[in-house]
Amino acid sequence: MIMKQTINDKTIKELEEIFKNLGFQKFRAKQVFRQIHVNKINDFSKMTDLSKDMRKKLDQILYFPKIKILKEFKSNLDKTKKYLFELDDGNIIEAVFMEYDNRNTICISSQVGCKMGCNFCASTKNGLERSLLASEIIEEIYLLERENSDINNIVVMGIGEPLDNFSNIEKFIKIITDDNGRNLSHRAITISTVGLVDKIYKLADLGYDINLAVSLHYAFDKKRMEYMPSAKKYKIKDIVKACDYYFEKTKRRISYEYVVIDGVNNLKEDIDKLEKLFKGKNIHINLIPLNPIEEFKYSKTKSNVMDQFQKKLSTRGLNATIRRSMGSDIDASCGQLRNNYAR
Ligand code: SAH
């Protein structure tokens, strides 16, 4: 039996090689690549510019991963749509489509579940099931575009730790930015990581000017370790050093995400420490109100608490802004839709 390979994560070069073995002419590779990445076709039967025989041959050795929309949630407050997607093997992921300032941004998942174990995060509660294939990540994006409209930005901030799925993330970026196909600019992509130091260096060395967001959330290792198991391995000092290297290499300003938990990480000592860490650096601090989940006892951070913290950081010369909340009437932050569905 032939093990079929995914087709939508192949470069033109790789397609040329496969097509050569099938006896197809070389130009067919580019043609099929365009069908997949410009016309967003994910079905051989719709490639009517190929003969029936060619389509049959392709279908025998290659396949498109399919993603089904299990549920769609539309916000009544803004144009946000949240999705539960079902993969070929029945696993479930989440994605979000957001529209503001005439720009379309999507938030996508990189894994089914997550093994990072942050105790305020719903995505990690049942551990990691598996990583997404590059071809599944690509289909996730094209499905959102087919359902809505073309996107301007991708943030990899859904379920999963993208840098724990490095090779597939690298591959999806390579394909989606190919100027013969979808031609998205690297700058339109943001990767959010819990702070896997070695992988931050590796990402920097790819030489792409993609944006990096780092889930810092705590200014002290001791506090960070209480909430984020990865902090035992990766110290804040080393994360910041890796991020400085990233900035040097890519010239993209690092965004540090900071989920504000009232009474825990918005104290004077935290502000002092953040000032020490970042004063004079060209960075951005993205303040996020805690979204309560069942398994974490703290409540939603009030907007006046967010405002006060933001002002105090600004007074210290730090560039901090509060993340705009999209679709807040839909069961919000990452992993919650999936968990609720499973329940
Ligand atoms: N694993 C990556 C990306 C997925 S999480 C990372 O850690 O960055 C996306 C962001 O949502 C992270 O900053 C994460 O810490 C944050 N987050 C998780 N649970 C949250 C919650 N309950 N409330 C607010 N933000 C949360």
mmCIF file of C-alpha atoms and ligand atoms in Angstrom:
data_model
loop_
_atom_site.group_PDB
_atom_site.id
_atom_site.type_symbol
_atom_site.label_atom_id
_atom_site.label_comp_id
_atom_site.label_asym_id
_atom_site.label_seq_id
_atom_site.Cartn_x
_atom_site.Cartn_y
_atom_site.Cartn_z
ATOM 1 C CA MET A 1 0.000 0.000 0.000
ATOM 2 C CA ILE A 2 1.257 3.476 -0.841
ATOM 3 C CA MET A 3 1.409 5.970 2.010
ATOM 4 C CA LYS A 4 -0.055 9.125 0.530
ATOM 5 C CA GLN A 5 1.836 12.363 1.076
ATOM 6 C CA THR A 6 0.312 15.763 1.781
ATOM 7 C CA ILE A 7 0.437 18.063 -1.240
ATOM 8 C CA ASN A 8 -0.257 21.577 0.030
ATOM 9 C CA ASP A 9 2.978 21.828 2.031
ATOM 10 C CA LYS A 10 5.260 21.030 -0.904
ATOM 11 C CA THR A 11 7.519 23.644 -2.438
ATOM 12 C CA ILE A 12 7.548 24.049 -6.215
ATOM 13 C CA LYS A 13 10.905 22.232 -6.262
ATOM 14 C CA GLU A 14 9.466 19.302 -4.329
ATOM 15 C CA LEU A 15 6.442 19.177 -6.631
ATOM 16 C CA GLU A 16 8.750 19.217 -9.656
ATOM 17 C CA GLU A 17 10.568 16.172 -8.297
ATOM 18 C CA ILE A 18 7.319 14.284 -7.623
ATOM 19 C CA PHE A 19 5.876 15.270 -11.002
ATOM 20 C CA LYS A 20 9.034 14.204 -12.810
ATOM 21 C CA ASN A 21 8.601 10.705 -11.399
ATOM 22 C CA LEU A 22 4.999 10.726 -12.627
ATOM 23 C CA GLY A 23 6.162 11.712 -16.108
ATOM 24 C CA PHE A 24 4.549 15.179 -15.978
ATOM 25 C CA GLN A 25 6.135 18.205 -17.595
ATOM 26 C CA LYS A 26 8.058 20.511 -15.272
ATOM 27 C CA PHE A 27 5.752 23.543 -15.678
ATOM 28 C CA ARG A 28 2.899 21.561 -14.143
ATOM 29 C CA ALA A 29 4.474 21.970 -10.709
ATOM 30 C CA LYS A 30 4.113 25.742 -10.754
ATOM 31 C CA GLN A 31 0.641 25.425 -12.208
ATOM 32 C CA VAL A 32 -0.549 23.125 -9.425
ATOM 33 C CA PHE A 33 1.214 25.245 -6.797
ATOM 34 C CA ARG A 34 -0.770 28.255 -8.020
ATOM 35 C CA GLN A 35 -4.025 26.329 -7.946
ATOM 36 C CA ILE A 36 -3.393 25.402 -4.335
ATOM 37 C CA HIS A 37 -1.958 28.643 -2.984
ATOM 38 C CA VAL A 38 -3.508 31.349 -5.159
ATOM 39 C CA ASN A 39 -6.876 29.787 -5.984
ATOM 40 C CA LYS A 40 -7.031 27.890 -2.658
ATOM 41 C CA ILE A 41 -8.161 24.683 -4.320
ATOM 42 C CA ASN A 42 -8.034 21.654 -2.042
ATOM 43 C CA ASP A 43 -9.556 19.010 -4.252
ATOM 44 C CA PHE A 44 -7.971 17.339 -7.289
ATOM 45 C CA SER A 45 -11.322 17.125 -9.062
ATOM 46 C CA LYS A 46 -11.403 20.944 -9.200
ATOM 47 C CA MET A 47 -8.062 21.165 -10.985
ATOM 48 C CA THR A 48 -9.772 21.207 -14.334
ATOM 49 C CA ASP A 49 -6.684 22.542 -16.062
ATOM 50 C CA LEU A 50 -5.186 19.067 -15.648
ATOM 51 C CA SER A 51 -6.315 16.009 -17.581
ATOM 52 C CA LYS A 52 -8.469 13.435 -15.805
ATOM 53 C CA ASP A 53 -5.615 10.990 -16.006
ATOM 54 C CA MET A 54 -3.184 13.399 -14.371
ATOM 55 C CA ARG A 55 -5.622 14.156 -11.573
ATOM 56 C CA LYS A 56 -6.090 10.454 -10.984
ATOM 57 C CA LYS A 57 -2.341 9.878 -10.803
ATOM 58 C CA LEU A 58 -1.925 12.721 -8.322
ATOM 59 C CA ASP A 59 -4.806 11.473 -6.227
ATOM 60 C CA GLN A 60 -3.159 8.063 -5.936
ATOM 61 C CA ILE A 61 -0.076 9.351 -4.139
ATOM 62 C CA LEU A 62 -0.957 12.757 -2.706
ATOM 63 C CA TYR A 63 -3.753 14.164 -0.552
ATOM 64 C CA PHE A 64 -5.114 17.373 0.906
ATOM 65 C CA PRO A 65 -5.735 17.322 4.662
ATOM 66 C CA LYS A 66 -9.344 18.323 5.180
ATOM 67 C CA ILE A 67 -10.621 20.445 8.020
ATOM 68 C CA LYS A 68 -14.318 20.544 8.902
ATOM 69 C CA ILE A 69 -16.014 23.452 10.613
ATOM 70 C CA LEU A 70 -17.541 21.887 13.679
ATOM 71 C CA LYS A 71 -18.909 25.101 15.129
ATOM 72 C CA GLU A 72 -18.838 28.790 14.337
ATOM 73 C CA PHE A 73 -19.429 31.477 16.960
ATOM 74 C CA LYS A 74 -20.196 35.033 15.807
ATOM 75 C CA SER A 75 -19.701 37.975 18.131
ATOM 76 C CA ASN A 76 -22.541 40.432 18.589
ATOM 77 C CA LEU A 77 -20.118 43.148 19.674
ATOM 78 C CA ASP A 78 -17.731 43.195 16.715
ATOM 79 C CA LYS A 79 -16.958 41.206 13.586
ATOM 80 C CA THR A 80 -15.026 38.467 15.371
ATOM 81 C CA LYS A 81 -15.739 34.851 14.529
ATOM 82 C CA LYS A 82 -14.391 31.928 16.491
ATOM 83 C CA TYR A 83 -14.231 28.439 15.112
ATOM 84 C CA LEU A 84 -13.946 24.893 16.302
ATOM 85 C CA PHE A 85 -12.300 22.855 13.558
ATOM 86 C CA GLU A 86 -12.205 19.089 13.246
ATOM 87 C CA LEU A 87 -9.143 17.486 11.682
ATOM 88 C CA ASP A 88 -9.063 14.320 9.571
ATOM 89 C CA ASP A 89 -8.360 12.178 12.637
ATOM 90 C CA GLY A 90 -11.199 13.691 14.673
ATOM 91 C CA ASN A 91 -8.989 15.971 16.761
ATOM 92 C CA ILE A 92 -10.313 19.437 17.485
ATOM 93 C CA ILE A 93 -8.551 22.819 17.280
ATOM 94 C CA GLU A 94 -9.624 26.469 17.528
ATOM 95 C CA ALA A 95 -9.117 29.449 15.272
ATOM 96 C CA VAL A 96 -10.327 33.057 15.285
ATOM 97 C CA PHE A 97 -11.067 35.538 12.491
ATOM 98 C CA MET A 98 -10.935 39.211 13.504
ATOM 99 C CA GLU A 99 -11.625 42.344 11.529
ATOM 100 C CA TYR A 100 -10.648 45.852 12.581
ATOM 101 C CA ASP A 101 -9.206 48.960 10.933
ATOM 102 C CA ASN A 102 -10.047 47.313 7.604
ATOM 103 C CA ARG A 103 -7.539 44.606 8.284
ATOM 104 C CA ASN A 104 -8.234 40.938 8.753
ATOM 105 C CA THR A 105 -6.272 39.046 11.343
ATOM 106 C CA ILE A 106 -6.499 35.382 12.149
ATOM 107 C CA CYS A 107 -5.355 33.569 15.244
ATOM 108 C CA ILE A 108 -4.437 29.959 14.522
ATOM 109 C CA SER A 109 -3.546 26.840 16.473
ATOM 110 C CA SER A 110 -0.190 25.111 16.087
ATOM 111 C CA GLN A 111 -0.853 21.934 18.077
ATOM 112 C CA VAL A 112 -3.708 19.791 19.353
ATOM 113 C CA GLY A 113 -3.399 20.599 23.058
ATOM 114 C CA CYS A 114 -0.150 21.744 24.619
ATOM 115 C CA LYS A 115 2.423 20.347 27.002
ATOM 116 C CA MET A 116 3.671 23.630 28.457
ATOM 117 C CA GLY A 117 1.345 23.409 31.452
ATOM 118 C CA CYS A 118 0.763 27.126 32.241
ATOM 119 C CA ASN A 119 -1.827 26.902 34.981
ATOM 120 C CA PHE A 120 -3.944 29.863 33.806
ATOM 121 C CA CYS A 121 -4.304 28.443 30.284
ATOM 122 C CA ALA A 122 -7.146 26.193 29.156
ATOM 123 C CA SER A 123 -5.274 24.770 26.137
ATOM 124 C CA THR A 124 -2.858 22.768 28.210
ATOM 125 C CA LYS A 125 -5.253 21.131 30.642
ATOM 126 C CA ASN A 126 -5.295 17.765 28.892
ATOM 127 C CA GLY A 127 -1.700 17.887 27.721
ATOM 128 C CA LEU A 128 -0.433 17.559 24.169
ATOM 129 C CA GLU A 129 -2.273 15.255 21.800
ATOM 130 C CA ARG A 130 -0.074 15.947 18.776
ATOM 131 C CA SER A 131 1.496 18.708 16.716
ATOM 132 C CA LEU A 132 -0.220 20.002 13.607
ATOM 133 C CA LEU A 133 1.380 19.204 10.270
ATOM 134 C CA ALA A 134 2.490 22.153 8.158
ATOM 135 C CA SER A 135 -0.163 21.131 5.654
ATOM 136 C CA GLU A 136 -2.857 21.304 8.347
ATOM 137 C CA ILE A 137 -1.705 24.763 9.440
ATOM 138 C CA ILE A 138 -1.839 25.922 5.805
ATOM 139 C CA GLU A 139 -5.331 24.457 5.333
ATOM 140 C CA GLU A 140 -6.427 26.110 8.588
ATOM 141 C CA ILE A 141 -5.453 29.477 7.071
ATOM 142 C CA TYR A 142 -7.013 28.867 3.644
ATOM 143 C CA LEU A 143 -10.221 27.585 5.183
ATOM 144 C CA LEU A 144 -10.528 30.831 7.150
ATOM 145 C CA GLU A 145 -9.872 32.790 3.963
ATOM 146 C CA ARG A 146 -12.423 30.775 1.975
ATOM 147 C CA GLU A 147 -15.022 31.276 4.692
ATOM 148 C CA ASN A 148 -14.346 34.981 5.198
ATOM 149 C CA SER A 149 -11.971 36.966 3.030
ATOM 150 C CA ASP A 150 -8.256 37.328 2.450
ATOM 151 C CA ILE A 151 -6.277 37.934 5.576
ATOM 152 C CA ASN A 152 -3.583 40.513 6.282
ATOM 153 C CA ASN A 153 -2.115 39.115 9.468
ATOM 154 C CA ILE A 154 -1.573 35.740 11.065
ATOM 155 C CA VAL A 155 -0.927 35.381 14.762
ATOM 156 C CA VAL A 156 0.104 31.941 15.945
ATOM 157 C CA MET A 157 -1.487 32.341 19.365
ATOM 158 C CA GLY A 158 -4.163 29.690 19.366
ATOM 159 C CA ILE A 159 -3.848 26.269 20.930
ATOM 160 C CA GLY A 160 -0.291 24.972 21.268
ATOM 161 C CA GLU A 161 3.290 26.096 21.616
ATOM 162 C CA PRO A 162 4.492 26.899 18.085
ATOM 163 C CA LEU A 163 8.183 26.613 18.890
ATOM 164 C CA ASP A 164 7.525 23.100 20.202
ATOM 165 C CA ASN A 165 6.480 22.340 16.603
ATOM 166 C CA PHE A 166 9.394 24.147 14.999
ATOM 167 C CA SER A 167 9.904 22.275 11.746
ATOM 168 C CA ASN A 168 6.236 22.471 10.763
ATOM 169 C CA ILE A 169 6.089 26.158 11.665
ATOM 170 C CA GLU A 170 9.201 26.769 9.587
ATOM 171 C CA LYS A 171 7.659 24.875 6.689
ATOM 172 C CA PHE A 172 4.297 26.650 6.800
ATOM 173 C CA ILE A 173 6.071 30.030 6.831
ATOM 174 C CA LYS A 174 8.196 29.040 3.849
ATOM 175 C CA ILE A 175 5.152 27.999 1.818
ATOM 176 C CA ILE A 176 2.779 30.807 2.767
ATOM 177 C CA THR A 177 5.365 33.501 1.942
ATOM 178 C CA ASP A 178 6.344 32.017 -1.443
ATOM 179 C CA ASP A 179 5.857 34.734 -4.047
ATOM 180 C CA ASN A 180 4.641 32.190 -6.595
ATOM 181 C CA GLY A 181 1.753 31.356 -4.306
ATOM 182 C CA ARG A 182 0.033 33.016 -1.346
ATOM 183 C CA ASN A 183 2.853 35.567 -1.145
ATOM 184 C CA LEU A 184 2.170 36.751 2.376
ATOM 185 C CA SER A 185 4.902 38.953 3.795
ATOM 186 C CA HIS A 186 6.937 37.663 6.723
ATOM 187 C CA ARG A 187 6.024 40.781 8.637
ATOM 188 C CA ALA A 188 2.399 39.739 8.554
ATOM 189 C CA ILE A 189 3.188 36.755 10.766
ATOM 190 C CA THR A 190 3.509 36.786 14.555
ATOM 191 C CA ILE A 191 4.665 33.794 16.541
ATOM 192 C CA SER A 192 3.803 33.716 20.218
ATOM 193 C CA THR A 193 5.970 31.568 22.458
ATOM 194 C CA VAL A 194 6.119 30.663 26.111
ATOM 195 C CA GLY A 195 9.842 31.405 25.777
ATOM 196 C CA LEU A 196 11.766 28.375 24.564
ATOM 197 C CA VAL A 197 15.188 30.023 24.538
ATOM 198 C CA ASP A 198 17.051 27.682 22.184
ATOM 199 C CA LYS A 199 14.207 27.855 19.673
ATOM 200 C CA ILE A 200 14.142 31.665 19.785
ATOM 201 C CA TYR A 201 17.785 31.639 18.617
ATOM 202 C CA LYS A 202 16.911 29.097 15.955
ATOM 203 C CA LEU A 203 14.024 31.229 14.734
ATOM 204 C CA ALA A 204 16.241 34.329 14.661
ATOM 205 C CA ASP A 205 18.790 32.449 12.575
ATOM 206 C CA LEU A 206 16.207 31.645 9.904
ATOM 207 C CA GLY A 207 16.645 35.310 9.033
ATOM 208 C CA TYR A 208 12.947 36.017 8.482
ATOM 209 C CA ASP A 209 11.554 39.334 9.674
ATOM 210 C CA ILE A 210 8.565 37.769 11.375
ATOM 211 C CA ASN A 211 7.251 39.163 14.647
ATOM 212 C CA LEU A 212 7.965 37.488 17.932
ATOM 213 C CA ALA A 213 5.708 37.740 20.958
ATOM 214 C CA VAL A 214 6.885 36.221 24.217
ATOM 215 C CA SER A 215 4.566 35.222 27.038
ATOM 216 C CA LEU A 216 6.518 36.683 29.915
ATOM 217 C CA HIS A 217 3.644 37.352 32.359
ATOM 218 C CA TYR A 218 5.926 37.597 35.401
ATOM 219 C CA ALA A 219 9.015 39.696 36.064
ATOM 220 C CA PHE A 220 10.468 37.312 38.638
ATOM 221 C CA ASP A 221 11.590 33.745 37.902
ATOM 222 C CA LYS A 222 10.287 32.634 41.277
ATOM 223 C CA LYS A 223 6.734 33.801 40.569
ATOM 224 C CA ARG A 224 6.904 32.710 36.959
ATOM 225 C CA MET A 225 7.823 29.175 38.000
ATOM 226 C CA GLU A 226 4.723 28.921 40.162
ATOM 227 C CA TYR A 227 2.476 29.454 37.143
ATOM 228 C CA MET A 228 4.557 28.388 34.160
ATOM 229 C CA PRO A 229 6.479 25.088 34.384
ATOM 230 C CA SER A 230 8.713 26.091 31.451
ATOM 231 C CA ALA A 231 10.145 28.833 33.687
ATOM 232 C CA LYS A 232 12.041 26.168 35.624
ATOM 233 C CA LYS A 233 14.122 25.497 32.553
ATOM 234 C CA TYR A 234 14.214 28.940 30.941
ATOM 235 C CA LYS A 235 15.159 31.933 33.086
ATOM 236 C CA ILE A 236 13.855 35.410 32.315
ATOM 237 C CA LYS A 237 17.384 36.765 31.908
ATOM 238 C CA ASP A 238 18.095 34.173 29.206
ATOM 239 C CA ILE A 239 14.765 34.753 27.467
ATOM 240 C CA VAL A 240 15.441 38.496 27.291
ATOM 241 C CA LYS A 241 18.956 37.833 26.006
ATOM 242 C CA ALA A 242 17.576 35.582 23.253
ATOM 243 C CA CYS A 243 14.979 38.227 22.400
ATOM 244 C CA ASP A 244 17.660 40.920 22.179
ATOM 245 C CA TYR A 245 19.481 38.655 19.733
ATOM 246 C CA TYR A 246 16.230 38.162 17.822
ATOM 247 C CA PHE A 247 15.761 41.925 17.558
ATOM 248 C CA GLU A 248 19.347 42.428 16.439
ATOM 249 C CA LYS A 249 18.960 39.824 13.699
ATOM 250 C CA THR A 250 15.495 40.665 12.425
ATOM 251 C CA LYS A 251 14.993 44.313 13.448
ATOM 252 C CA ARG A 252 11.474 43.352 14.511
ATOM 253 C CA ARG A 253 10.520 44.780 17.878
ATOM 254 C CA ILE A 254 9.771 42.109 20.465
ATOM 255 C CA SER A 255 6.394 42.111 22.104
ATOM 256 C CA TYR A 256 6.270 40.822 25.676
ATOM 257 C CA GLU A 257 2.840 39.548 26.631
ATOM 258 C CA TYR A 258 1.798 40.116 30.202
ATOM 259 C CA VAL A 259 -1.426 38.612 31.525
ATOM 260 C CA VAL A 260 -2.311 40.844 34.442
ATOM 261 C CA ILE A 261 -3.469 38.928 37.513
ATOM 262 C CA ASP A 262 -4.591 41.421 40.092
ATOM 263 C CA GLY A 263 -2.625 41.232 43.319
ATOM 264 C CA VAL A 264 -0.181 38.712 41.845
ATOM 265 C CA ASN A 265 1.922 40.310 39.127
ATOM 266 C CA ASN A 266 0.880 43.990 39.147
ATOM 267 C CA LEU A 267 2.609 44.990 42.389
ATOM 268 C CA LYS A 268 5.206 47.691 42.889
ATOM 269 C CA GLU A 269 7.973 45.076 42.946
ATOM 270 C CA ASP A 270 6.833 43.872 39.509
ATOM 271 C CA ILE A 271 6.896 47.374 38.084
ATOM 272 C CA ASP A 272 10.377 47.971 39.515
ATOM 273 C CA LYS A 273 11.618 44.717 38.045
ATOM 274 C CA LEU A 274 10.051 45.341 34.639
ATOM 275 C CA GLU A 275 11.727 48.746 34.583
ATOM 276 C CA LYS A 276 15.068 47.105 35.372
ATOM 277 C CA LEU A 277 14.563 44.502 32.662
ATOM 278 C CA PHE A 278 13.406 46.757 29.864
ATOM 279 C CA LYS A 279 14.255 50.416 30.492
ATOM 280 C CA GLY A 280 15.819 51.870 27.368
ATOM 281 C CA LYS A 281 15.084 48.810 25.231
ATOM 282 C CA ASN A 282 13.036 49.052 22.066
ATOM 283 C CA ILE A 283 10.357 46.598 23.173
ATOM 284 C CA HIS A 284 6.613 46.576 23.638
ATOM 285 C CA ILE A 285 4.666 45.219 26.582
ATOM 286 C CA ASN A 286 1.264 43.851 25.659
ATOM 287 C CA LEU A 287 -1.000 43.805 28.714
ATOM 288 C CA ILE A 288 -3.744 41.184 28.625
ATOM 289 C CA PRO A 289 -6.565 40.942 31.157
ATOM 290 C CA LEU A 290 -6.733 37.489 32.687
ATOM 291 C CA ASN A 291 -9.556 35.503 31.205
ATOM 292 C CA PRO A 292 -10.948 33.325 33.955
ATOM 293 C CA ILE A 293 -10.988 29.591 33.358
ATOM 294 C CA GLU A 294 -12.563 26.945 35.534
ATOM 295 C CA GLU A 295 -9.255 25.465 36.648
ATOM 296 C CA PHE A 296 -7.683 28.760 37.774
ATOM 297 C CA LYS A 297 -9.184 30.522 40.737
ATOM 298 C CA TYR A 298 -8.578 34.176 39.803
ATOM 299 C CA SER A 299 -11.294 36.347 38.280
ATOM 300 C CA LYS A 300 -11.230 38.522 35.177
ATOM 301 C CA THR A 301 -8.917 41.494 35.563
ATOM 302 C CA LYS A 302 -10.984 44.682 35.843
ATOM 303 C CA SER A 303 -10.415 47.387 33.282
ATOM 304 C CA ASN A 304 -9.488 50.005 35.913
ATOM 305 C CA VAL A 305 -6.782 47.627 37.212
ATOM 306 C CA MET A 306 -5.483 47.237 33.657
ATOM 307 C CA ASP A 307 -5.507 51.035 33.150
ATOM 308 C CA GLN A 308 -3.667 51.729 36.396
ATOM 309 C CA PHE A 309 -0.964 49.181 35.665
ATOM 310 C CA GLN A 310 -0.533 50.488 32.135
ATOM 311 C CA LYS A 311 -0.165 54.085 33.399
ATOM 312 C CA LYS A 312 2.368 53.092 36.035
ATOM 313 C CA LEU A 313 4.495 51.287 33.454
ATOM 314 C CA SER A 314 4.257 54.263 31.092
ATOM 315 C CA THR A 315 5.386 56.593 33.868
ATOM 316 C CA ARG A 316 8.512 54.467 34.131
ATOM 317 C CA GLY A 317 9.166 54.971 30.450
ATOM 318 C CA LEU A 318 7.972 51.542 29.359
ATOM 319 C CA ASN A 319 5.963 51.158 26.193
ATOM 320 C CA ALA A 320 2.950 49.206 27.428
ATOM 321 C CA THR A 321 -0.497 48.971 25.879
ATOM 322 C CA ILE A 322 -3.607 47.017 26.742
ATOM 323 C CA ARG A 323 -4.607 44.383 24.210
ATOM 324 C CA ARG A 324 -7.848 45.210 22.521
ATOM 325 C CA SER A 325 -10.432 42.636 23.376
ATOM 326 C CA MET A 326 -12.138 41.052 20.368
ATOM 327 C CA GLY A 327 -15.253 38.962 20.483
ATOM 328 C CA SER A 328 -15.352 39.077 24.250
ATOM 329 C CA ASP A 329 -18.935 37.876 24.291
ATOM 330 C CA ILE A 330 -17.818 34.545 22.827
ATOM 331 C CA ASP A 331 -16.313 32.081 25.262
ATOM 332 C CA ALA A 332 -12.953 33.589 24.934
ATOM 333 C CA SER A 333 -9.381 32.650 25.390
ATOM 334 C CA CYS A 334 -7.524 29.853 23.781
ATOM 335 C CA GLY A 335 -8.499 26.309 24.555
ATOM 336 C CA GLN A 336 -11.779 27.171 26.236
ATOM 337 C CA LEU A 337 -14.025 26.450 23.281
ATOM 338 C CA ARG A 338 -12.369 23.098 22.756
ATOM 339 C CA ASN A 339 -12.559 22.112 26.420
ATOM 340 C CA ASN A 340 -16.184 23.146 26.701
ATOM 341 C CA TYR A 341 -17.013 21.171 23.594
ATOM 342 C CA ALA A 342 -15.253 18.090 24.970
ATOM 343 C CA ARG A 343 -17.248 18.429 28.195
HETATM 344 N N1 SAH B 1 2.071 28.831 23.592
HETATM 345 C C1 SAH B 1 2.159 30.162 23.066
HETATM 346 C C2 SAH B 1 0.952 30.581 22.261
HETATM 347 C C3 SAH B 1 -0.424 30.209 22.722
HETATM 348 S S1 SAH B 1 -1.094 31.033 24.128
HETATM 349 C C4 SAH B 1 2.454 31.133 24.176
HETATM 350 O O1 SAH B 1 2.573 30.733 25.329
HETATM 351 O O2 SAH B 1 2.637 32.315 23.907
HETATM 352 C C5 SAH B 1 -1.468 32.657 23.590
HETATM 353 C C6 SAH B 1 -1.426 33.695 24.712
HETATM 354 O O3 SAH B 1 -2.605 33.612 25.541
HETATM 355 C C7 SAH B 1 -0.242 33.530 25.644
HETATM 356 O O4 SAH B 1 0.316 34.782 25.938
HETATM 357 C C8 SAH B 1 -0.910 32.920 26.858
HETATM 358 O O5 SAH B 1 -0.126 33.067 28.005
HETATM 359 C C9 SAH B 1 -2.213 33.663 26.893
HETATM 360 N N2 SAH B 1 -3.229 33.052 27.763
HETATM 361 C C10 SAH B 1 -3.396 31.772 28.059
HETATM 362 N N3 SAH B 1 -4.404 31.600 28.939
HETATM 363 C C11 SAH B 1 -4.901 32.817 29.189
HETATM 364 C C12 SAH B 1 -5.953 33.315 30.029
HETATM 365 N N4 SAH B 1 -6.689 32.490 30.772
HETATM 366 N N5 SAH B 1 -6.175 34.636 30.032
HETATM 367 C C13 SAH B 1 -5.441 35.470 29.267
HETATM 368 N N6 SAH B 1 -4.443 35.071 28.460
HETATM 369 C C14 SAH B 1 -4.157 33.764 28.430
#
